[in-house]
mmCIF file with all atom_site columns, C-alpha atoms in Angstrom:
data_model
loop_
_atom_site.group_PDB
_atom_site.id
_atom_site.type_symbol
_atom_site.label_atom_id
_atom_site.label_alt_id
_atom_site.label_comp_id
_atom_site.label_asym_id
_atom_site.label_entity_id
_atom_site.label_seq_id
_atom_site.pdbx_PDB_ins_code
_atom_site.Cartn_x
_atom_site.Cartn_y
_atom_site.Cartn_z
_atom_site.occupancy
_atom_site.B_iso_or_equiv
_atom_site.pdbx_formal_charge
_atom_site.auth_seq_id
_atom_site.auth_comp_id
_atom_site.auth_asym_id
_atom_site.auth_atom_id
_atom_site.pdbx_PDB_model_num
ATOM 1   C CA . MET A 1 1   ? 17.022  -5.408  6.514   1.00 46.00 ? 1   MET A CA 1
ATOM 2   C CA . ASN A 1 2   ? 14.504  -2.610  5.903   1.00 51.00 ? 2   ASN A CA 1
ATOM 3   C CA . ILE A 1 3   ? 16.189  0.682   6.740   1.00 53.00 ? 3   ILE A CA 1
ATOM 4   C CA . PRO A 1 4   ? 14.004  3.611   5.566   1.00 53.00 ? 4   PRO A CA 1
ATOM 5   C CA . PHE A 1 5   ? 16.943  6.001   5.233   1.00 51.00 ? 5   PHE A CA 1
ATOM 6   C CA . LEU A 1 6   ? 18.812  3.634   2.907   1.00 48.00 ? 6   LEU A CA 1
ATOM 7   C CA . GLN A 1 7   ? 15.692  2.981   0.850   1.00 51.00 ? 7   GLN A CA 1
ATOM 8   C CA . LYS A 1 8   ? 15.438  6.731   0.190   1.00 50.00 ? 8   LYS A CA 1
ATOM 9   C CA . LEU A 1 9   ? 18.964  6.616   -1.204  1.00 50.00 ? 9   LEU A CA 1
ATOM 10  C CA . THR A 1 10  ? 18.555  3.489   -3.299  1.00 56.00 ? 10  THR A CA 1
ATOM 11  C CA . GLY A 1 11  ? 14.899  3.741   -4.362  1.00 64.00 ? 11  GLY A CA 1
ATOM 12  C CA . PRO A 1 12  ? 12.083  1.220   -4.142  1.00 68.00 ? 12  PRO A CA 1
ATOM 13  C CA . ALA A 1 13  ? 12.597  -2.508  -3.698  1.00 72.00 ? 13  ALA A CA 1
ATOM 14  C CA . LEU A 1 14  ? 12.622  -4.287  -7.042  1.00 77.00 ? 14  LEU A CA 1
ATOM 15  C CA . HIS A 1 15  ? 10.570  -7.334  -8.056  1.00 72.00 ? 15  HIS A CA 1
ATOM 16  C CA . GLN A 1 16  ? 8.666   -7.656  -4.785  1.00 75.00 ? 16  GLN A CA 1
ATOM 17  C CA . VAL A 1 17  ? 5.347   -6.441  -3.447  1.00 82.00 ? 17  VAL A CA 1
ATOM 18  C CA . VAL A 1 18  ? 5.995   -3.946  -0.674  1.00 82.00 ? 18  VAL A CA 1
ATOM 19  C CA . GLY A 1 19  ? 3.371   -2.695  1.755   1.00 82.00 ? 19  GLY A CA 1
ATOM 20  C CA . ALA A 1 20  ? 3.466   0.960   2.804   1.00 81.00 ? 20  ALA A CA 1
ATOM 21  C CA . GLY A 1 21  ? 2.655   2.262   6.258   1.00 81.00 ? 21  GLY A CA 1
ATOM 22  C CA . PRO A 1 22  ? 1.753   0.265   9.324   1.00 86.00 ? 22  PRO A CA 1
ATOM 23  C CA . ALA A 1 23  ? 0.449   -3.275  8.990   1.00 86.00 ? 23  ALA A CA 1
ATOM 24  C CA . SER A 1 24  ? -3.339  -3.291  8.627   1.00 90.00 ? 24  SER A CA 1
ATOM 25  C CA . ALA A 1 25  ? -6.137  -5.193  6.953   1.00 92.00 ? 25  ALA A CA 1
ATOM 26  C CA . GLU A 1 26  ? -6.288  -2.513  4.238   1.00 93.00 ? 26  GLU A CA 1
ATOM 27  C CA . ARG A 1 27  ? -2.567  -2.876  3.520   1.00 93.00 ? 27  ARG A CA 1
ATOM 28  C CA . SER A 1 28  ? -2.816  -6.693  3.437   1.00 94.00 ? 28  SER A CA 1
ATOM 29  C CA . ALA A 1 29  ? -5.733  -6.470  1.026   1.00 94.00 ? 29  ALA A CA 1
ATOM 30  C CA . ALA A 1 30  ? -3.726  -4.094  -1.195  1.00 94.00 ? 30  ALA A CA 1
ATOM 31  C CA . GLU A 1 31  ? -0.776  -6.491  -1.212  1.00 94.00 ? 31  GLU A CA 1
ATOM 32  C CA . GLY A 1 32  ? -3.150  -9.322  -2.167  1.00 95.00 ? 32  GLY A CA 1
ATOM 33  C CA . VAL A 1 33  ? -4.489  -7.295  -5.095  1.00 96.00 ? 33  VAL A CA 1
ATOM 34  C CA . LEU A 1 34  ? -0.941  -6.744  -6.368  1.00 95.00 ? 34  LEU A CA 1
ATOM 35  C CA . HIS A 1 35  ? -0.088  -10.440 -6.070  1.00 95.00 ? 35  HIS A CA 1
ATOM 36  C CA . ARG A 1 36  ? -3.141  -11.254 -8.199  1.00 95.00 ? 36  ARG A CA 1
ATOM 37  C CA . VAL A 1 37  ? -2.114  -8.620  -10.762 1.00 96.00 ? 37  VAL A CA 1
ATOM 38  C CA . LEU A 1 38  ? 1.355   -10.195 -10.961 1.00 94.00 ? 38  LEU A CA 1
ATOM 39  C CA . ALA A 1 39  ? -0.177  -13.638 -11.433 1.00 94.00 ? 39  ALA A CA 1
ATOM 40  C CA . GLY A 1 40  ? -2.213  -12.371 -14.393 1.00 94.00 ? 40  GLY A CA 1
ATOM 41  C CA . LEU A 1 41  ? 0.353   -9.916  -15.812 1.00 94.00 ? 41  LEU A CA 1
ATOM 42  C CA . PRO A 1 42  ? 3.838   -11.202 -14.999 1.00 91.00 ? 42  PRO A CA 1
ATOM 43  C CA . GLU A 1 43  ? 5.342   -8.643  -17.416 1.00 92.00 ? 43  GLU A CA 1
ATOM 44  C CA . VAL A 1 44  ? 3.990   -5.633  -15.457 1.00 95.00 ? 44  VAL A CA 1
ATOM 45  C CA . LEU A 1 45  ? 6.526   -2.791  -15.075 1.00 95.00 ? 45  LEU A CA 1
ATOM 46  C CA . ALA A 1 46  ? 5.013   -1.158  -11.985 1.00 95.00 ? 46  ALA A CA 1
ATOM 47  C CA . ALA A 1 47  ? 1.858   -1.401  -9.916  1.00 96.00 ? 47  ALA A CA 1
ATOM 48  C CA . ALA A 1 48  ? 0.385   0.184   -6.801  1.00 96.00 ? 48  ALA A CA 1
ATOM 49  C CA . VAL A 1 49  ? -2.751  0.415   -4.726  1.00 97.00 ? 49  VAL A CA 1
ATOM 50  C CA . VAL A 1 50  ? -3.484  3.947   -3.532  1.00 97.00 ? 50  VAL A CA 1
ATOM 51  C CA . ARG A 1 51  ? -6.159  5.525   -1.347  1.00 96.00 ? 51  ARG A CA 1
ATOM 52  C CA . ILE A 1 52  ? -8.049  7.967   -3.566  1.00 97.00 ? 52  ILE A CA 1
ATOM 53  C CA . GLU A 1 53  ? -8.773  10.400  -0.749  1.00 95.00 ? 53  GLU A CA 1
ATOM 54  C CA . GLY A 1 54  ? -5.386  11.743  0.263   1.00 94.00 ? 54  GLY A CA 1
ATOM 55  C CA . GLY A 1 55  ? -3.290  9.738   -2.216  1.00 95.00 ? 55  GLY A CA 1
ATOM 56  C CA . GLN A 1 56  ? -1.619  7.436   0.359   1.00 95.00 ? 56  GLN A CA 1
ATOM 57  C CA . LEU A 1 57  ? 0.293   4.499   -1.060  1.00 95.00 ? 57  LEU A CA 1
ATOM 58  C CA . LEU A 1 58  ? -0.827  1.166   0.441   1.00 96.00 ? 58  LEU A CA 1
ATOM 59  C CA . ALA A 1 59  ? 1.332   -1.278  -1.523  1.00 94.00 ? 59  ALA A CA 1
ATOM 60  C CA . SER A 1 60  ? 3.579   -1.183  -4.564  1.00 94.00 ? 60  SER A CA 1
ATOM 61  C CA . TYR A 1 61  ? 5.641   -3.246  -6.985  1.00 94.00 ? 61  TYR A CA 1
ATOM 62  C CA . THR A 1 62  ? 8.216   -2.200  -9.556  1.00 92.00 ? 62  THR A CA 1
ATOM 63  C CA . THR A 1 63  ? 10.781  -3.729  -11.876 1.00 91.00 ? 63  THR A CA 1
ATOM 64  C CA . ALA A 1 64  ? 12.929  -0.598  -12.300 1.00 86.00 ? 64  ALA A CA 1
ATOM 65  C CA . ARG A 1 65  ? 14.014  2.167   -9.937  1.00 82.00 ? 65  ARG A CA 1
ATOM 66  C CA . GLU A 1 66  ? 12.997  4.876   -12.408 1.00 85.00 ? 66  GLU A CA 1
ATOM 67  C CA . LEU A 1 67  ? 9.409   3.561   -12.229 1.00 88.00 ? 67  LEU A CA 1
ATOM 68  C CA . ASN A 1 68  ? 8.700   4.425   -8.595  1.00 89.00 ? 68  ASN A CA 1
ATOM 69  C CA . PRO A 1 69  ? 4.946   4.049   -7.931  1.00 92.00 ? 69  PRO A CA 1
ATOM 70  C CA . GLY A 1 70  ? 5.356   5.830   -4.598  1.00 89.00 ? 70  GLY A CA 1
ATOM 71  C CA . LYS A 1 71  ? 6.336   9.041   -6.362  1.00 92.00 ? 71  LYS A CA 1
ATOM 72  C CA . VAL A 1 72  ? 3.219   9.084   -8.542  1.00 94.00 ? 72  VAL A CA 1
ATOM 73  C CA . ALA A 1 73  ? 0.669   7.715   -6.056  1.00 93.00 ? 73  ALA A CA 1
ATOM 74  C CA . GLY A 1 74  ? -0.722  11.112  -5.108  1.00 94.00 ? 74  GLY A CA 1
ATOM 75  C CA . PHE A 1 75  ? -0.840  12.287  -8.719  1.00 96.00 ? 75  PHE A CA 1
ATOM 76  C CA . ASN A 1 76  ? -2.764  9.185   -9.801  1.00 96.00 ? 76  ASN A CA 1
ATOM 77  C CA . ALA A 1 77  ? -5.263  9.685   -6.968  1.00 97.00 ? 77  ALA A CA 1
ATOM 78  C CA . GLU A 1 78  ? -5.682  13.299  -8.090  1.00 97.00 ? 78  GLU A CA 1
ATOM 79  C CA . VAL A 1 79  ? -6.368  12.171  -11.684 1.00 97.00 ? 79  VAL A CA 1
ATOM 80  C CA . VAL A 1 80  ? -9.186  9.960   -10.387 1.00 97.00 ? 80  VAL A CA 1
ATOM 81  C CA . ARG A 1 81  ? -10.618 12.747  -8.171  1.00 96.00 ? 81  ARG A CA 1
ATOM 82  C CA . GLN A 1 82  ? -10.542 15.232  -11.068 1.00 95.00 ? 82  GLN A CA 1
ATOM 83  C CA . GLN A 1 83  ? -12.161 12.786  -13.481 1.00 95.00 ? 83  GLN A CA 1
ATOM 84  C CA . ARG A 1 84  ? -14.926 12.105  -10.950 1.00 93.00 ? 84  ARG A CA 1
ATOM 85  C CA . GLN A 1 85  ? -15.567 15.846  -10.747 1.00 93.00 ? 85  GLN A CA 1
ATOM 86  C CA . ALA A 1 86  ? -15.667 16.070  -14.541 1.00 92.00 ? 86  ALA A CA 1
ATOM 87  C CA . LEU A 1 87  ? -18.200 13.239  -14.710 1.00 92.00 ? 87  LEU A CA 1
ATOM 88  C CA . ALA A 1 88  ? -20.308 14.899  -12.018 1.00 91.00 ? 88  ALA A CA 1
ATOM 89  C CA . ALA A 1 89  ? -20.307 18.088  -14.103 1.00 93.00 ? 89  ALA A CA 1
ATOM 90  C CA . LEU A 1 90  ? -21.761 16.087  -17.008 1.00 93.00 ? 90  LEU A CA 1
ATOM 91  C CA . GLY A 1 91  ? -24.742 15.251  -14.819 1.00 92.00 ? 91  GLY A CA 1
ATOM 92  C CA . GLN A 1 92  ? -24.954 11.516  -15.457 1.00 83.00 ? 92  GLN A CA 1
ATOM 93  C CA . PRO A 1 93  ? -25.898 10.031  -12.063 1.00 78.00 ? 93  PRO A CA 1
ATOM 94  C CA . ASP A 1 94  ? -26.153 6.456   -13.380 1.00 84.00 ? 94  ASP A CA 1
ATOM 95  C CA . GLU A 1 95  ? -22.501 6.406   -14.501 1.00 88.00 ? 95  GLU A CA 1
ATOM 96  C CA . ALA A 1 96  ? -19.477 5.577   -12.347 1.00 90.00 ? 96  ALA A CA 1
ATOM 97  C CA . LEU A 1 97  ? -15.798 5.819   -13.159 1.00 93.00 ? 97  LEU A CA 1
ATOM 98  C CA . GLU A 1 98  ? -14.265 2.358   -13.701 1.00 93.00 ? 98  GLU A CA 1
ATOM 99  C CA . ASP A 1 99  ? -10.864 2.873   -15.268 1.00 95.00 ? 99  ASP A CA 1
ATOM 100 C CA . ILE A 1 100 ? -8.626  5.416   -16.965 1.00 97.00 ? 100 ILE A CA 1
ATOM 101 C CA . LEU A 1 101 ? -6.107  4.632   -19.702 1.00 97.00 ? 101 LEU A CA 1
ATOM 102 C CA . ILE A 1 102 ? -3.018  6.778   -20.272 1.00 96.00 ? 102 ILE A CA 1
ATOM 103 C CA . THR A 1 103 ? -1.060  5.880   -23.392 1.00 96.00 ? 103 THR A CA 1
ATOM 104 C CA . LEU A 1 104 ? 2.589   6.727   -23.834 1.00 95.00 ? 104 LEU A CA 1
ATOM 105 C CA . ARG A 1 105 ? 4.889   5.924   -26.741 1.00 95.00 ? 105 ARG A CA 1
ATOM 106 C CA . THR A 1 106 ? 6.069   2.626   -25.219 1.00 94.00 ? 106 THR A CA 1
ATOM 107 C CA . GLN A 1 107 ? 3.888   2.190   -22.131 1.00 95.00 ? 107 GLN A CA 1
ATOM 108 C CA . LEU A 1 108 ? 0.281   1.899   -21.066 1.00 96.00 ? 108 LEU A CA 1
ATOM 109 C CA . HIS A 1 109 ? -0.704  3.230   -17.640 1.00 96.00 ? 109 HIS A CA 1
ATOM 110 C CA . LEU A 1 110 ? -4.039  2.050   -16.297 1.00 97.00 ? 110 LEU A CA 1
ATOM 111 C CA . LEU A 1 111 ? -5.930  3.352   -13.283 1.00 97.00 ? 111 LEU A CA 1
ATOM 112 C CA . ARG A 1 112 ? -8.721  1.067   -12.054 1.00 97.00 ? 112 ARG A CA 1
ATOM 113 C CA . VAL A 1 113 ? -11.055 2.208   -9.293  1.00 96.00 ? 113 VAL A CA 1
ATOM 114 C CA . LEU A 1 114 ? -11.478 -0.776  -6.985  1.00 96.00 ? 114 LEU A CA 1
ATOM 115 C CA . ALA A 1 115 ? -14.908 -2.041  -5.934  1.00 93.00 ? 115 ALA A CA 1
ATOM 116 C CA . ASP A 1 116 ? -14.956 -0.143  -2.642  1.00 93.00 ? 116 ASP A CA 1
ATOM 117 C CA . GLY A 1 117 ? -14.601 3.150   -4.557  1.00 94.00 ? 117 GLY A CA 1
ATOM 118 C CA . ARG A 1 118 ? -11.966 4.357   -2.083  1.00 95.00 ? 118 ARG A CA 1
ATOM 119 C CA . ARG A 1 119 ? -8.842  2.862   -3.641  1.00 96.00 ? 119 ARG A CA 1
ATOM 120 C CA . VAL A 1 120 ? -7.313  2.897   -7.094  1.00 97.00 ? 120 VAL A CA 1
ATOM 121 C CA . LEU A 1 121 ? -5.121  0.257   -8.679  1.00 97.00 ? 121 LEU A CA 1
ATOM 122 C CA . TYR A 1 122 ? -2.327  1.691   -10.846 1.00 97.00 ? 122 TYR A CA 1
ATOM 123 C CA . VAL A 1 123 ? -0.532  -0.507  -13.367 1.00 97.00 ? 123 VAL A CA 1
ATOM 124 C CA . ALA A 1 124 ? 2.150   0.345   -15.939 1.00 96.00 ? 124 ALA A CA 1
ATOM 125 C CA . VAL A 1 125 ? 2.972   -2.107  -18.726 1.00 95.00 ? 125 VAL A CA 1
ATOM 126 C CA . ASP A 1 126 ? 5.071   -2.084  -21.874 1.00 95.00 ? 126 ASP A CA 1
ATOM 127 C CA . CYS A 1 127 ? 2.678   -1.753  -24.806 1.00 92.00 ? 127 CYS A CA 1
ATOM 128 C CA . ARG A 1 128 ? 4.980   -3.837  -27.017 1.00 93.00 ? 128 ARG A CA 1
ATOM 129 C CA . ASP A 1 129 ? 4.481   -7.020  -24.981 1.00 91.00 ? 129 ASP A CA 1
ATOM 130 C CA . THR A 1 130 ? 1.127   -6.550  -23.245 1.00 92.00 ? 130 THR A CA 1
ATOM 131 C CA . ASN A 1 131 ? -2.321  -6.779  -24.772 1.00 93.00 ? 131 ASN A CA 1
ATOM 132 C CA . LEU A 1 132 ? -4.565  -3.940  -23.541 1.00 94.00 ? 132 LEU A CA 1
ATOM 133 C CA . GLY A 1 133 ? -7.679  -6.114  -23.467 1.00 94.00 ? 133 GLY A CA 1
ATOM 134 C CA . ILE A 1 134 ? -5.984  -8.775  -21.372 1.00 94.00 ? 134 ILE A CA 1
ATOM 135 C CA . ALA A 1 135 ? -4.519  -6.144  -19.032 1.00 94.00 ? 135 ALA A CA 1
ATOM 136 C CA . ARG A 1 136 ? -7.943  -4.560  -18.474 1.00 95.00 ? 136 ARG A CA 1
ATOM 137 C CA . ASP A 1 137 ? -9.493  -7.974  -17.844 1.00 95.00 ? 137 ASP A CA 1
ATOM 138 C CA . VAL A 1 138 ? -6.814  -8.837  -15.260 1.00 94.00 ? 138 VAL A CA 1
ATOM 139 C CA . LEU A 1 139 ? -7.376  -5.522  -13.479 1.00 95.00 ? 139 LEU A CA 1
ATOM 140 C CA . ARG A 1 140 ? -11.150 -6.105  -13.521 1.00 94.00 ? 140 ARG A CA 1
ATOM 141 C CA . THR A 1 141 ? -10.850 -9.517  -11.892 1.00 92.00 ? 141 THR A CA 1
ATOM 142 C CA . CYS A 1 142 ? -7.844  -9.125  -9.592  1.00 87.00 ? 142 CYS A CA 1
ATOM 143 C CA . GLU A 1 143 ? -9.785  -8.052  -6.510  1.00 74.00 ? 143 GLU A CA 1
ATOM 144 C CA . ALA A 1 144 ? -12.251 -10.934 -6.597  1.00 51.00 ? 144 ALA A CA 1
#
């Protein structure tokens, strides 16, 4: 049973793709992207699809309550917006932001701007058991 009040107390659902907000084609597409990520990266720690404008979470997945993609959705969208502004300041009109890599001591966090340019895919993996090249390739191909 999905009771929003109880979910706030217990945290996000674990080991399942969860759509956020009302059912829509955009939400279904986001859930499909996450299922493809999981097929290519079964060891993923957390993943989410977020609208860049406004930072709304569309769908998420996590393996641990402390890795709540819903809490960082808006921040990740802001990182993408700020990086786009930085690139615009460089004055390179032929370039477009594709992905951003954030490295931590034990984790890699990747932000991939999806083909429509309006959504970002966020993925966190353990750097001890995930190859960065493979992870980037999965993210590149997961929306096809």
